[in-house]
Short mmCIF file of C-alpha atoms in Angstrom, two decimals:
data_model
loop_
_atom_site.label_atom_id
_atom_site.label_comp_id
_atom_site.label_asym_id
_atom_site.label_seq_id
_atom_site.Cartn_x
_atom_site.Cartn_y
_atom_site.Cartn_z
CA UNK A 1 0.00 0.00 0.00
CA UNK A 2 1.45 3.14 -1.09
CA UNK A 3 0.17 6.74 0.65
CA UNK A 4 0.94 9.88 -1.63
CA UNK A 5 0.57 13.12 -1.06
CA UNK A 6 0.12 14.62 -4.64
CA UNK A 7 -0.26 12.85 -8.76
CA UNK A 8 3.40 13.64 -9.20
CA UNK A 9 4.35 11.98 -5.88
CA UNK A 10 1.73 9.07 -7.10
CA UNK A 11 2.77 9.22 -10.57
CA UNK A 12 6.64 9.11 -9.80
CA UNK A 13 6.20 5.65 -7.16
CA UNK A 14 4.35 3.95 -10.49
CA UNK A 15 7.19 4.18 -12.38
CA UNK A 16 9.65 3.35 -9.73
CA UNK A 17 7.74 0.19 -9.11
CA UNK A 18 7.06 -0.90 -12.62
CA UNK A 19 10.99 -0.81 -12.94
CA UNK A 20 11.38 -2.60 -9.79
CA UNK A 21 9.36 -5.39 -8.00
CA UNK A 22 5.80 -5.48 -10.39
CA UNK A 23 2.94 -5.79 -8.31
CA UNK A 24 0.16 -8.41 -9.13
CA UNK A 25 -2.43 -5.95 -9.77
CA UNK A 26 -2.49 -1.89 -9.22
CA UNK A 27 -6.18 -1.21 -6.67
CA UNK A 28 -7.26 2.56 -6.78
CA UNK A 29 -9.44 4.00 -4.63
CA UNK A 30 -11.91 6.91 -6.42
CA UNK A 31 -12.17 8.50 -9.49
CA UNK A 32 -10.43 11.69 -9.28
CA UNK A 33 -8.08 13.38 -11.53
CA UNK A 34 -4.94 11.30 -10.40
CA UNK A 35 -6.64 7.92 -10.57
CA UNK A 36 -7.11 8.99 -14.48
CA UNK A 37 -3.72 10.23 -15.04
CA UNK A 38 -3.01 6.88 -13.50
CA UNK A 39 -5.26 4.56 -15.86
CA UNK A 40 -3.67 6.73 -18.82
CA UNK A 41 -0.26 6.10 -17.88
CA UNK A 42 -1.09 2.52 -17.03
CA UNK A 43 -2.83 2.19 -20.49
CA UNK A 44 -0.44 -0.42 -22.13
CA UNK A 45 0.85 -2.00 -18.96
CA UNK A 46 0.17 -5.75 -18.59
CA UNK A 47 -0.73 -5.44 -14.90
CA UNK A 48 -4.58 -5.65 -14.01
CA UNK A 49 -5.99 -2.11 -12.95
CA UNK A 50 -8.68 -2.88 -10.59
CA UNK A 51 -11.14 0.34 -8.72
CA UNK A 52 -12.69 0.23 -5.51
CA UNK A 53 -15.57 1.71 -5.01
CA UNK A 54 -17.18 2.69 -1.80
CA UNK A 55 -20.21 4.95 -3.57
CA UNK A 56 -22.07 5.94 -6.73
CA UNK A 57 -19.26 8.96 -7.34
CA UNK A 58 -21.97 10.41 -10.32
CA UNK A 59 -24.61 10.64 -7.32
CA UNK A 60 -22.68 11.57 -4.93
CA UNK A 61 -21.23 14.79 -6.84
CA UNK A 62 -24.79 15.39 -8.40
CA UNK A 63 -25.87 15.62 -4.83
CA UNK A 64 -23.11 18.12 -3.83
CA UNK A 65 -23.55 19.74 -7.02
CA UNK A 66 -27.62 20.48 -6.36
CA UNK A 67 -26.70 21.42 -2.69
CA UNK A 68 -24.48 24.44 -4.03
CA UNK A 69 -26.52 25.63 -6.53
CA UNK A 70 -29.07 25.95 -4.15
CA UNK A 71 -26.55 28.46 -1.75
CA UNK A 72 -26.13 29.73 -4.68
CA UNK A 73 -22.03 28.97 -4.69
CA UNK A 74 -21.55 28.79 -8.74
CA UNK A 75 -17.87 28.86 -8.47
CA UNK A 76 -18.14 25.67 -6.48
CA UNK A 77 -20.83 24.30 -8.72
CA UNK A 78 -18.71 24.84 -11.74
CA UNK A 79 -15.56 22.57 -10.13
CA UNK A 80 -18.16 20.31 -9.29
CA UNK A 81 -19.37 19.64 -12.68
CA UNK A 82 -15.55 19.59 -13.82
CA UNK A 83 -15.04 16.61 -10.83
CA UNK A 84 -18.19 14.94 -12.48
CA UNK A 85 -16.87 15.28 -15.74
CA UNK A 86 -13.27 13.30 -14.70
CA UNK A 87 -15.43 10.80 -12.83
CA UNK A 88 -17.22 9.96 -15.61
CA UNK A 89 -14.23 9.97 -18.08
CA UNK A 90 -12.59 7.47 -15.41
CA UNK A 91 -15.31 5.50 -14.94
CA UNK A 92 -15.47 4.84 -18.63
CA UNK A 93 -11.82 3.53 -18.48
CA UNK A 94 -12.35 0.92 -15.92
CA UNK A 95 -12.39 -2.30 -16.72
CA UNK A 96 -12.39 -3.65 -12.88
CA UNK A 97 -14.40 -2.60 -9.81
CA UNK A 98 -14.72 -3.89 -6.63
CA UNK A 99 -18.00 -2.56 -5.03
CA UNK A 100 -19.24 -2.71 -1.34
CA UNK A 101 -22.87 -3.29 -2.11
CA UNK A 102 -24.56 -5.23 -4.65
CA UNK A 103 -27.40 -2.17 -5.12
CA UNK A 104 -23.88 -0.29 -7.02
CA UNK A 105 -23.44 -2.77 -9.63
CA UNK A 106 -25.97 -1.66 -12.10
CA UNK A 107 -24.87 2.06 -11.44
CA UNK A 108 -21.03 1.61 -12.07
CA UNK A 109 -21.20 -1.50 -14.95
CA UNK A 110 -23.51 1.04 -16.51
CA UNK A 111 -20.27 3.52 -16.73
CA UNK A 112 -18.10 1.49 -17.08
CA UNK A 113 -16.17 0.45 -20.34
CA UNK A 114 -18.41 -2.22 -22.50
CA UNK A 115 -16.03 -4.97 -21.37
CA UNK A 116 -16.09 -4.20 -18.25
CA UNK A 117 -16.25 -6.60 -14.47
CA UNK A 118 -17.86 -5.62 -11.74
CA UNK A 119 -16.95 -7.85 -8.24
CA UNK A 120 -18.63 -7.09 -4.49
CA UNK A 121 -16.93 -7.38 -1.56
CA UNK A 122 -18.55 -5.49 1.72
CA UNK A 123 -17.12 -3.25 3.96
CA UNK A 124 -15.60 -4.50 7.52
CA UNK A 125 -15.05 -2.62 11.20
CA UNK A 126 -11.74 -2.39 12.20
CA UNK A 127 -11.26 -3.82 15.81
CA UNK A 128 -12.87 -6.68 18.25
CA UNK A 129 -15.88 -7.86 19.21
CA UNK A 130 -17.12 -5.79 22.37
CA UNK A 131 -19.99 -7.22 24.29
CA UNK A 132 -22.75 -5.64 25.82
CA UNK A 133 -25.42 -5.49 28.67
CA UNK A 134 -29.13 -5.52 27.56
CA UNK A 135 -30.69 -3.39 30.76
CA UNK A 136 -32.22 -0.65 30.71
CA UNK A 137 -31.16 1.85 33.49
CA UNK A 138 -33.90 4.92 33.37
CA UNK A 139 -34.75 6.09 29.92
CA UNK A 140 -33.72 4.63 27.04
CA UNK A 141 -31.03 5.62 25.17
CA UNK A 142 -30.93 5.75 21.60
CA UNK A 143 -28.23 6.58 19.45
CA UNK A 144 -27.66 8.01 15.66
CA UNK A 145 -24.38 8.08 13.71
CA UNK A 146 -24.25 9.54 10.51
CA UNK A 147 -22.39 12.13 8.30
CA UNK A 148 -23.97 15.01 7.40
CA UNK A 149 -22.46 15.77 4.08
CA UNK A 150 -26.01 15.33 2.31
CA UNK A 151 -29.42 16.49 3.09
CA UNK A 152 -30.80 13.32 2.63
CA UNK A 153 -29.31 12.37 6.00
CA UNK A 154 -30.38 14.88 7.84
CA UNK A 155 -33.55 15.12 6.56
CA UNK A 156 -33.70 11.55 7.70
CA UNK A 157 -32.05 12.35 11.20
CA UNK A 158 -35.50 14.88 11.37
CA UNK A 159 -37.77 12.01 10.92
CA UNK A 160 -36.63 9.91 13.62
CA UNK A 161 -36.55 12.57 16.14
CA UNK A 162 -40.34 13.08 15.35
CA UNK A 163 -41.15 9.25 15.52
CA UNK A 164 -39.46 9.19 19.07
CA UNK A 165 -41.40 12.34 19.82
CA UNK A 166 -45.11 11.02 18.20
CA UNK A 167 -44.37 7.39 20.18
CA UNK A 168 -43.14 9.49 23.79
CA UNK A 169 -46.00 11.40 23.43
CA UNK A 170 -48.85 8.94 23.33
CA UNK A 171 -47.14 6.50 25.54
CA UNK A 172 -45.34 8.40 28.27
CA UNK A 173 -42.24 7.00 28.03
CA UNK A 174 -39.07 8.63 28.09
CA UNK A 175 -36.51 8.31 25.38
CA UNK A 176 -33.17 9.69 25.01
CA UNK A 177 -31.35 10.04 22.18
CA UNK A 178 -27.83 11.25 21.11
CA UNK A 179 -27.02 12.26 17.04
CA UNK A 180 -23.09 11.92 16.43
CA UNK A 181 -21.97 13.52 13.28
CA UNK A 182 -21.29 16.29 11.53
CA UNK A 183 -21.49 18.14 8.43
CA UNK A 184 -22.45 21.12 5.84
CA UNK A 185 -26.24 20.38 7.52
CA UNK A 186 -25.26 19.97 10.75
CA UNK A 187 -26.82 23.59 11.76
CA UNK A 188 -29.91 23.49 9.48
CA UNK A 189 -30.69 20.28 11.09
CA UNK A 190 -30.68 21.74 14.69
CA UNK A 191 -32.53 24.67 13.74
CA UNK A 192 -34.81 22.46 12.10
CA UNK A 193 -35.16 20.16 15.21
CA UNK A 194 -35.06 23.15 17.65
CA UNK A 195 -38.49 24.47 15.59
CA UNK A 196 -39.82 21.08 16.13
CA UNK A 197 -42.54 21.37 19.11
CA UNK A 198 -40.89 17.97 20.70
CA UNK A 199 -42.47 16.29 23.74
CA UNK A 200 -40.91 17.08 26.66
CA UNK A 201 -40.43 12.84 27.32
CA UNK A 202 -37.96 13.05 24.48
CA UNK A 203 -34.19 14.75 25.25
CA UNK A 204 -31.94 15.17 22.19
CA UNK A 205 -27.76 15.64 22.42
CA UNK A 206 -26.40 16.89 19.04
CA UNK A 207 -22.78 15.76 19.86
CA UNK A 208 -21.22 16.79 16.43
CA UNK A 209 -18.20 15.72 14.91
CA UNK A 210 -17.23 12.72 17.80
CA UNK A 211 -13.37 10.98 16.98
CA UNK A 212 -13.67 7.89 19.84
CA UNK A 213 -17.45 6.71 19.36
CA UNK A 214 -17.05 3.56 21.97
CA UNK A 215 -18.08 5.49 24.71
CA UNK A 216 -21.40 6.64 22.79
CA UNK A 217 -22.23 2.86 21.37
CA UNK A 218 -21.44 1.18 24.73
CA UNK A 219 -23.68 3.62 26.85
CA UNK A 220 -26.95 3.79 23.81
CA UNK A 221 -29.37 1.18 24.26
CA UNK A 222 -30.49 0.93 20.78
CA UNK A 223 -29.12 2.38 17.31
CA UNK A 224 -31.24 4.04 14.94
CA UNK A 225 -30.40 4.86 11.54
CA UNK A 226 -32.62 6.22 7.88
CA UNK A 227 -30.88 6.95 5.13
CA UNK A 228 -31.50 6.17 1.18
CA UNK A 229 -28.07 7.20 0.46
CA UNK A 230 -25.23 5.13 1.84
CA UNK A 231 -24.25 1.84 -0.39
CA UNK A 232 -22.34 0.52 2.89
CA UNK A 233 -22.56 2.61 5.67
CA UNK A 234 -19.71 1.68 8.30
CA UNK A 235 -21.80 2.74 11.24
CA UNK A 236 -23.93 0.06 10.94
CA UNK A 237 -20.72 -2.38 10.99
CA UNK A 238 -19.56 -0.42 14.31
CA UNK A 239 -22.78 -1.09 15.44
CA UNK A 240 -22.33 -4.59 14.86
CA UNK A 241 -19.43 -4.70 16.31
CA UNK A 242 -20.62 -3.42 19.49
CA UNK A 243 -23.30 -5.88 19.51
CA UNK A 244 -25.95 -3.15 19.28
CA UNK A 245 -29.55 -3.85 18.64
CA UNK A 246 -30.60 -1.90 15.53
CA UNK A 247 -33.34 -0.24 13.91
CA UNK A 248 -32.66 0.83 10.33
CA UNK A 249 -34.91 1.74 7.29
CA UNK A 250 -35.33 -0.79 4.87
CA UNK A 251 -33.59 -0.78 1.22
CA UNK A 252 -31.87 -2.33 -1.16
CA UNK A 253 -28.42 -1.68 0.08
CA UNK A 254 -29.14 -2.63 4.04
CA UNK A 255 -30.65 -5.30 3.26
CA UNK A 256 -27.60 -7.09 2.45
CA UNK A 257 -26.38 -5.73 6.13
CA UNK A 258 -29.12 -6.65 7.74
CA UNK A 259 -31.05 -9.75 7.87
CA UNK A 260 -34.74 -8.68 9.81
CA UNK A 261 -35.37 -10.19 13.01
CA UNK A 262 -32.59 -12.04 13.25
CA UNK A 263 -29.29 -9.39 13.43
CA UNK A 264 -31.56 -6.32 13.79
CA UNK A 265 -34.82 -4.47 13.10
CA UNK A 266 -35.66 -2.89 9.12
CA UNK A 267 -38.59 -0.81 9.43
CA UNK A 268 -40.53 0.06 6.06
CA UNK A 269 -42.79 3.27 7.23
CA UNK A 270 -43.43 4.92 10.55
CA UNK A 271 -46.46 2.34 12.03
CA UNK A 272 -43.65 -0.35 11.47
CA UNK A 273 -41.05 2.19 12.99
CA UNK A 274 -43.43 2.35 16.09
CA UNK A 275 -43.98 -1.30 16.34
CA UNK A 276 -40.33 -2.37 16.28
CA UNK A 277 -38.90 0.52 18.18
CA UNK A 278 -41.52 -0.30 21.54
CA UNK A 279 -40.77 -3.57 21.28
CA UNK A 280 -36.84 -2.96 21.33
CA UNK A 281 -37.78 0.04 24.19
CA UNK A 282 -39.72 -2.51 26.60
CA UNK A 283 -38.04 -5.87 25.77
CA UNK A 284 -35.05 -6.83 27.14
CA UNK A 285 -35.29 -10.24 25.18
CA UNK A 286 -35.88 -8.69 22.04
CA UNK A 287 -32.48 -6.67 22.76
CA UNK A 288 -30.66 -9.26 23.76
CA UNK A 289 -31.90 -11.69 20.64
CA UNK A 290 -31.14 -8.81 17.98
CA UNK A 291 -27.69 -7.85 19.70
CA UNK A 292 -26.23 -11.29 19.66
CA UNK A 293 -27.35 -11.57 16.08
CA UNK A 294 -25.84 -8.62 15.52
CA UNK A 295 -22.62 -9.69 17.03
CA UNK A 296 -22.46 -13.10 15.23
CA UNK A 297 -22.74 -11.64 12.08
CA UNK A 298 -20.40 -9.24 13.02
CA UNK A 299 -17.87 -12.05 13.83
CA UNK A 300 -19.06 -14.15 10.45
CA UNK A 301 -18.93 -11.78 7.92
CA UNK A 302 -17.62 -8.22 8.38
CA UNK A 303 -14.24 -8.43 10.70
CA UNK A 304 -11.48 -8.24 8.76
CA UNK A 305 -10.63 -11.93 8.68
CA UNK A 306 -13.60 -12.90 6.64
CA UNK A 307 -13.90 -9.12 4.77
CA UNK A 308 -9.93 -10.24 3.94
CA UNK A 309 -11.10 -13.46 2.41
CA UNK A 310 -13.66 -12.02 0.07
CA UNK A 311 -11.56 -8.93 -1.20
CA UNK A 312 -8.69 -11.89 -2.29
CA UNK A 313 -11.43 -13.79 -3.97
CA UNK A 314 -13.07 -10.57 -5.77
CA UNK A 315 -9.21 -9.68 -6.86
CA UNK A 316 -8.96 -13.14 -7.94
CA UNK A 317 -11.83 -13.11 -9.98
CA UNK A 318 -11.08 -10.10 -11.57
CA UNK A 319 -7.56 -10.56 -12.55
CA UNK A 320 -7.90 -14.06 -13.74
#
């Protein structure tokens, strides 16, 4: 693995290796102007180029690119269209990708040269399996992790504070609930939740950006999480990892994370929402059940010993 700090610096370690020791096969992460200078200088080498994709890059940029023009920031929405442009110039290069979601491999074959291979091979949490206690001590805490880079999210951070609210309300309970994360949205989303006429049952803790999330996962009672954007979000890994019990919103791309009622909770609209979240709020059974499931499949499929496994066979696949 080589870290650079600029294309020259990049550019300069290619041809030092290609004279020296040849690797089996060059990975690049992104599609940025130095991964195409790369491809282009790599055009007529006999060494598989192989791209690994954590996103839909056109998407992504589209959504940065809609969020600007909206502030009004043309400058930025004119290098954003030039970033999109690249993208899609390096995307039509590729003639391997390893994805982290099967919901991207329509998306990126679609961009992809005409010849092109398109592998999956998921995500993993760094670190070991930490165990948890399933009780309930006062109200109960629920937390959200997400990055606020796209409106989306916090739109979708919005929504579950007024579920908690709506289901304290007519049911007296008291919930508490912590949002980690930070972002361009990060203030329209507490103005928007500090306009919100929230029942007093229900505290909320906007923590911001947070570096060492342990403490957060090993004190919350139950993680919550909506999004339609992420392909493989790694909080819900973490969450894994700390043998959470979890309540996400079901789609394509979690359900591949998440199998229901056995390793956590998908919820479809916001009667099911209510359902499943009570039932995690007053059961300490249904906690514990979706916790451990959470925790085996942790252990199964996304530490890095099996994650390790599938990336070798994806390469393998791909440069065969």
């Amino acid at each position: 693995m080589t870290e650079t700090s600029s294309t020259l610096e990049l550019l300069s370690k290619l041809i030092s290796s290609s004279k020296h020791r040849k690797p089996d096969a060059y990975i690049l992460l992104g599609v940025g102007l130095r991964e195409l200078l790369t491809t282009i200088y790599l055009n007529h080498s006999s060494i598989p180029i192989v791209f690994r994709l954590g996103g839909d890059p056109i998407k992504d940029l589209a959504d940065i690119r809609v969020r600007y023009l909206t502030e009004r920031q043309y400058l930025l929405v004119l290098s954003v269209l030039l970033r999109e442009f690249i993208a899609r110039l390096c995307l039509s290069r590729i003639g391997r990708a390893i994805v982290v979601n099967k919901s991207l491999v329509a998306p990126i074959a679609e961009r992809m040269a005409t010849s092109g291979r398109v592998a999956v091979s998921e995500h993993f949490a760094f670190g070991s399996l930490i165990n948890k206690s399933y009780k309930v001590d006062g109200r109960v805490r629920l937390l959200v992790v997400c990055n606020l880079l796209w409106s989306s999210k916090a739109e979708g951070v919005a929504w579950l504070i007024r579920q908690l609210s709506s289901i304290a309300s007519s049911r007296s309970t008291g919930l508490h609930i912590e949002v980690a994360g930070d972002g361009p949205h990060f203030g329209s989303l507490v103005t928007a939740v500090a306009a919100m006429n929230i029942c007093e049952l229900v505290e909320v803790n906007f923590c911001g950006y947070v570096q060492n999330l342990d403490e957060l996962y090993a004190s919350a009672d139950i993680f919550l999480y909506k999004s339609e954007h992420d392909a493989s979000p790694n909080v819900i890994l973490e969450a894994k990892r700390h043998s959470m019990p979890m309540l996400v919103n079901r789609c394509l791309q979690f359900e591949s994370l998440i199998n229901d009622e056995e390793n956590g909770f998908l919820y479809t609209d916001e009667d099911d929402f209510a359902r499943k979240l009570i039932d995690l709020c007053e059961s300490e059974e249904t906690r514990r059940k979706l916790g451990l499931g959470a925790a085996r499949s942790f252990k199964k499929d996304f530490s890095l010993g099996p994650a390790s496994l599938r990336l070798d066979k994806s390469l393998k696949l791909l440069t065969s």
